[in-house]
Short mmCIF file of C-alpha atoms in Angstrom, two decimals:
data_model
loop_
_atom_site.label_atom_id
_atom_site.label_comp_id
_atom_site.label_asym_id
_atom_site.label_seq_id
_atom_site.Cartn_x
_atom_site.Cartn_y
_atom_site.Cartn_z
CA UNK A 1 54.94 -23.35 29.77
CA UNK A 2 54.94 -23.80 26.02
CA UNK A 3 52.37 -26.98 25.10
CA UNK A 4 51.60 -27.74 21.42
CA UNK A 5 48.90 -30.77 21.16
CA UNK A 6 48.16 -32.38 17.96
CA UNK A 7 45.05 -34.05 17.03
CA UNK A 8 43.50 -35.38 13.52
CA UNK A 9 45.27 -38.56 13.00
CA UNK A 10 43.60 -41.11 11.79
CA UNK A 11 43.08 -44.49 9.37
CA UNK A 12 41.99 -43.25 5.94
CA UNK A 13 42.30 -44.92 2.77
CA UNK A 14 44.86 -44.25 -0.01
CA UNK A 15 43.62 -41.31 -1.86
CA UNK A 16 41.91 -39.69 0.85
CA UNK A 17 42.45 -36.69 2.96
CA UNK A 18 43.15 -35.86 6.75
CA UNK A 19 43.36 -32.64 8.52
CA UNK A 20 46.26 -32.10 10.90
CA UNK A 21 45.81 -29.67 13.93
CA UNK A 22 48.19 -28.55 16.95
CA UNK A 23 46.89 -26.12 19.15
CA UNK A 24 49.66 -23.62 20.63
CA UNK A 25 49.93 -22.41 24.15
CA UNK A 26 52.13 -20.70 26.49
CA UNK A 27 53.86 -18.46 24.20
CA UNK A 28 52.68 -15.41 21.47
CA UNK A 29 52.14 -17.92 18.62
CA UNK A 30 52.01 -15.45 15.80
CA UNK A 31 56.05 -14.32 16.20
CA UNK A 32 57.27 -17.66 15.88
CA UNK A 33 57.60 -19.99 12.63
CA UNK A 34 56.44 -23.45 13.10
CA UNK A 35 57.05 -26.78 11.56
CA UNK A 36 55.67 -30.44 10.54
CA UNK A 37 58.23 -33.43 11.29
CA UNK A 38 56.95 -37.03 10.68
CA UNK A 39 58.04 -40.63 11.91
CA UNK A 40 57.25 -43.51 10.07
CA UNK A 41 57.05 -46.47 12.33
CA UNK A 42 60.33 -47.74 13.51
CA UNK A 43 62.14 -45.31 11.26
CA UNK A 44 63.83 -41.81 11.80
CA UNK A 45 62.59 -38.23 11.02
CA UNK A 46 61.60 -36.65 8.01
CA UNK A 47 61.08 -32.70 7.91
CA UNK A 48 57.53 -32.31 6.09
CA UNK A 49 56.72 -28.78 5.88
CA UNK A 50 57.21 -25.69 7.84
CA UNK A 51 55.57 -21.92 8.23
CA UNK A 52 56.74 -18.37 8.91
CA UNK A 53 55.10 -16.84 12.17
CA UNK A 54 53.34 -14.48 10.02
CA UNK A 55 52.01 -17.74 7.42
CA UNK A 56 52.87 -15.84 4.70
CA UNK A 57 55.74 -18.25 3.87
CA UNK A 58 55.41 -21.61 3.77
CA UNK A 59 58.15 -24.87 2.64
CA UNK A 60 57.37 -28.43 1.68
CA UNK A 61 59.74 -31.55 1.29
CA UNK A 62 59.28 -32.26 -2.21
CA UNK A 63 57.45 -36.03 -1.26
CA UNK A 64 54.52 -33.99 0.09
CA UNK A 65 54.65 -30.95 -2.32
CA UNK A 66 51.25 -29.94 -4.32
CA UNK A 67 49.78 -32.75 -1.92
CA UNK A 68 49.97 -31.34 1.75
CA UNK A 69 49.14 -27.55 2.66
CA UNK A 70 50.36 -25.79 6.01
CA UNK A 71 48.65 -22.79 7.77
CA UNK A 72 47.98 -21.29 10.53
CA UNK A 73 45.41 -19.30 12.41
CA UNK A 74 46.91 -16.72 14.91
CA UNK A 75 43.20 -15.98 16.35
CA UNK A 76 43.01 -19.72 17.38
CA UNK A 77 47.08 -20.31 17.95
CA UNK A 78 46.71 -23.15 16.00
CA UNK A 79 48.40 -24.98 12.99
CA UNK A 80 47.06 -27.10 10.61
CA UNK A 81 48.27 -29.45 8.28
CA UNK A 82 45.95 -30.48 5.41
CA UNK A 83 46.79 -33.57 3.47
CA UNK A 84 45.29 -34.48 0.34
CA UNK A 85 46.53 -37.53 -1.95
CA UNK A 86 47.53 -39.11 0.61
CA UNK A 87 49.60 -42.73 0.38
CA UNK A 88 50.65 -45.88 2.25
CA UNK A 89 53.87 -44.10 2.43
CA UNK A 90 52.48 -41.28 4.32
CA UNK A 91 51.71 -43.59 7.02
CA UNK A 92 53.80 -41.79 10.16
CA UNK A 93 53.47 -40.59 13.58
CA UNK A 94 52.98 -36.40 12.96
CA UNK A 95 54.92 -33.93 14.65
CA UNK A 96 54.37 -29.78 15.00
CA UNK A 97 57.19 -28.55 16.72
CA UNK A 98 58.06 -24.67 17.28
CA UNK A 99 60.69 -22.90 16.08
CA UNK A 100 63.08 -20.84 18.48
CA UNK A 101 63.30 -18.00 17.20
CA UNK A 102 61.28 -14.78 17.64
CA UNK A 103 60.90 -13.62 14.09
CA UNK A 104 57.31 -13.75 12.29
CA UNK A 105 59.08 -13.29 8.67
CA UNK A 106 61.65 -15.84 9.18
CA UNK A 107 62.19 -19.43 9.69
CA UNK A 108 65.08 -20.72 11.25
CA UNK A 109 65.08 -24.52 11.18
CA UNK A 110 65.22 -25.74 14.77
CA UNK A 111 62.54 -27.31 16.35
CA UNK A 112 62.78 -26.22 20.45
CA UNK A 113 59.38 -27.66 21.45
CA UNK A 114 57.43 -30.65 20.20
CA UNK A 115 54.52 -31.91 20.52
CA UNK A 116 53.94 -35.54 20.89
CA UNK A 117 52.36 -36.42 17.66
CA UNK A 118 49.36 -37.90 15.81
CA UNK A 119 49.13 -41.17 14.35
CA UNK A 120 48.00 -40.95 10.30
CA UNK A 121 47.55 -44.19 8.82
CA UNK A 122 46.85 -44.87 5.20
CA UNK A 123 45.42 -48.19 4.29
CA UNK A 124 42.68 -49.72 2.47
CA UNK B 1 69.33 -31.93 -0.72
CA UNK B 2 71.70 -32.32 1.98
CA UNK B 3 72.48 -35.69 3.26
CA UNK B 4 73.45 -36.38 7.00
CA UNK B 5 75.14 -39.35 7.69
CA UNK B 6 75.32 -40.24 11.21
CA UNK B 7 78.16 -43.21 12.94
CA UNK B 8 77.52 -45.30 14.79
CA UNK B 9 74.44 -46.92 13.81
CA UNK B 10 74.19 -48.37 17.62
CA UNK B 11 76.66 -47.39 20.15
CA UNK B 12 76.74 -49.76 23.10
CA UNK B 13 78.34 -47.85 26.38
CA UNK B 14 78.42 -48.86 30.23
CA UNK B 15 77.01 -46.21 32.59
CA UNK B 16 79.37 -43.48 33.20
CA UNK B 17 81.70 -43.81 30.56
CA UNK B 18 81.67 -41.04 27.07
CA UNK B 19 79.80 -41.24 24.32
CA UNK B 20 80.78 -39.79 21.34
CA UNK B 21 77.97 -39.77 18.34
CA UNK B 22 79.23 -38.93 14.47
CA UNK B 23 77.34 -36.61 12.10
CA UNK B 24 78.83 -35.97 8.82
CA UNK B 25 76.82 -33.82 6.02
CA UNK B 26 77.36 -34.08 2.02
CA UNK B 27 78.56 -30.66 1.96
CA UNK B 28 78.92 -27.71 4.75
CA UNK B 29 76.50 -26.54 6.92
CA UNK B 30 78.70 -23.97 8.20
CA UNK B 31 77.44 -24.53 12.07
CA UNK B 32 73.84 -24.63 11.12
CA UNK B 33 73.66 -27.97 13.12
CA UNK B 34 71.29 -29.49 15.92
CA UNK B 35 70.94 -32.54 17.57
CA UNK B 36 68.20 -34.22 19.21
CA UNK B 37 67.35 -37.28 21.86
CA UNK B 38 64.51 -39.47 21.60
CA UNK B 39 63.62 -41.96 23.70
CA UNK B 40 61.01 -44.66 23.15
CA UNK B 41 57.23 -43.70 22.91
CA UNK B 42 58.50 -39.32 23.38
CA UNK B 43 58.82 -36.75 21.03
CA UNK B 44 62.23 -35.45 20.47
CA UNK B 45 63.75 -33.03 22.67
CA UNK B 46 66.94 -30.68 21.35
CA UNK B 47 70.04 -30.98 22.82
CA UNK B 48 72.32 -29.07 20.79
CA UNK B 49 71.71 -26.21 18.36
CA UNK B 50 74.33 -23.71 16.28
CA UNK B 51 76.52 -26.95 16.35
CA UNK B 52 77.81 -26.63 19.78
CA UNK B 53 75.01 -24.42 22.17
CA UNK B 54 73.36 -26.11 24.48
CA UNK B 55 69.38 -25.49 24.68
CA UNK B 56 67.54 -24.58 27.70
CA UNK B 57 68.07 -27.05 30.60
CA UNK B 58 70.21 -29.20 28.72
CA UNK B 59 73.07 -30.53 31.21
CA UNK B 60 76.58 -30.13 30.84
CA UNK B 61 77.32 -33.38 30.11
CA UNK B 62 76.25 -33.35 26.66
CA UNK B 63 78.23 -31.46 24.14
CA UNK B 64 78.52 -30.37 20.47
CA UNK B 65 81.53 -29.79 18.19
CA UNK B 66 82.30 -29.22 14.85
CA UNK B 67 81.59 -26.98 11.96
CA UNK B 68 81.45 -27.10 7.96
CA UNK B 69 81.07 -31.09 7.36
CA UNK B 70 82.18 -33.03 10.62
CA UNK B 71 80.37 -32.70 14.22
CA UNK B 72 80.06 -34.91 17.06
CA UNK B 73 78.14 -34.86 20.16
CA UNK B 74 79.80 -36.27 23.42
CA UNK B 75 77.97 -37.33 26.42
CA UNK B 76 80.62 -37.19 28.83
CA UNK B 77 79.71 -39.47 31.80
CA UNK B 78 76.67 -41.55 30.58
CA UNK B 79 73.55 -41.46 32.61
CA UNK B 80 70.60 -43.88 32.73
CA UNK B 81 68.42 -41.58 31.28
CA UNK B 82 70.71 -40.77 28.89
CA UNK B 83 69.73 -43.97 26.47
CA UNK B 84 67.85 -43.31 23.78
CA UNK B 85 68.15 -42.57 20.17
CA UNK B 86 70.30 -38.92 18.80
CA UNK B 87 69.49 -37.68 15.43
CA UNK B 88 71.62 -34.50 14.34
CA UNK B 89 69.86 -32.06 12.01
CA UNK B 90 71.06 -29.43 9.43
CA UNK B 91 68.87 -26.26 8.95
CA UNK B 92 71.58 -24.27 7.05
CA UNK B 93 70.15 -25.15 3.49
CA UNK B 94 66.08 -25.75 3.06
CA UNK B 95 64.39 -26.89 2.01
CA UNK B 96 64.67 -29.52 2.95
CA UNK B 97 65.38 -29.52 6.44
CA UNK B 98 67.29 -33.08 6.47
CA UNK B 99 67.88 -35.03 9.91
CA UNK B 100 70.34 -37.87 10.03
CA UNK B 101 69.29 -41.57 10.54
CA UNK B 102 69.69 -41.52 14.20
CA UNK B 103 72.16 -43.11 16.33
CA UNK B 104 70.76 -46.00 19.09
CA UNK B 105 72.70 -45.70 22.21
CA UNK B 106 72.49 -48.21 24.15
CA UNK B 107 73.48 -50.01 27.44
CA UNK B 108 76.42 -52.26 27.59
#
């Protein structure tokens, strides 16, 4: 059964920085490209970054550009999302989510499993 | 960046009748098109991927059409569970990855 659990979440001022994890089980984590999707409170979603299965490409949304960095760490099956700068606006529930297919070059753009998310709040 | 506009905002239906939920992009996506339920307090779960394949365990009740600009998902006999908020999602030019602004459907 594929799980993905995110932790890291928390209240940090604007300016600061948070550390995003989601810890992968349940399938062979390094042939699979997986993504960050946010949810501001009460609002829709909003595609934040994503990786190849490999991590050796990664895409940003262009609000979190030079400010967020994705990775991941095949020897832990675990992906991270480290976020520096960080705003008011970046206040959203945090999604990883798996993509479906088996490709560790690629990234396809579907999200097949979720996890269910990690509260970051930024406020002073 | 491709915009997805999805109609109805809220879509108020009685138990057992169709739903039919709008997605319309700012330019083709070919049929690089998913859709997604969420219900309150749960992650998303997809529905609908490749514009019109269901995913894994989806039932046949729910189903996707469409291709270039236009899709729609219909729920064809609306269950209880089936309430919740759909948000269709293009993957055919990224990034970004864009999702629509979600469509409430609710009970009338």
């Amino acid at each position: 059964e594929v799980q993905l659990v995110e932790s890291g979440g928390g209240l940090v001022q604007p300016g600061g920085s948070l550390r995003l994890s989601c810890a992968a089980s349940g399938f062979t984590f390094g042939n699979y490209a997986m993504s960050w999707v946010r949810q501001a409170p009460g609002q829709g979603l909003e595609w934040v970054s994503a990786i190849s299965g490999s991590g050796g490409y990664t895409y940003y949304s262009d609000s979190v550009k030079g400010r967020f960095t994705i990775s991941r760490d095949s020897s832990k099956d675990t992906l991270y999302l480290q976020m520096n700068s960080l705003r008011a606006e970046d206040t959203a529930l945090y999604y990883c989510g798996k993509d479906p297919h088996y490709d560790s070059s690629g990234y396809y753009g579907v999200i097949d499993y979720w996890g269910q998310g990690t509260l970051v709040t930024v406020s002073s | 960046e491709i915009v997805m506009t999805q109609s109805p905002a809220t879509l108020s239906v009685s138990p057992g009748e169709r739903a039919t939920l709008s997605c319309r992009a700012s330019q083709s996506v070919s049929s690089n098109l998913a859709w997604y339920q969420q219900k309150p307090g749960q992650a998303p779960r997809l529905l609908i991927y490749g514009a019109s394949t269901r995913a894994t365990g989806i039932p046949a009740r729910f189903s996707g059409s469409g291709s270039g600009a236009e899709f729609t998902l219909t729920i064809s006999s609306l269950q209880s569970e089936d309430f919740a908020v759909y948000y269709c999602q293009q993957y055919n030019n990224w990034p970004p990855v864009t999702f629509g602004q979600g469509t409430k459907v609710e009970i009338k």
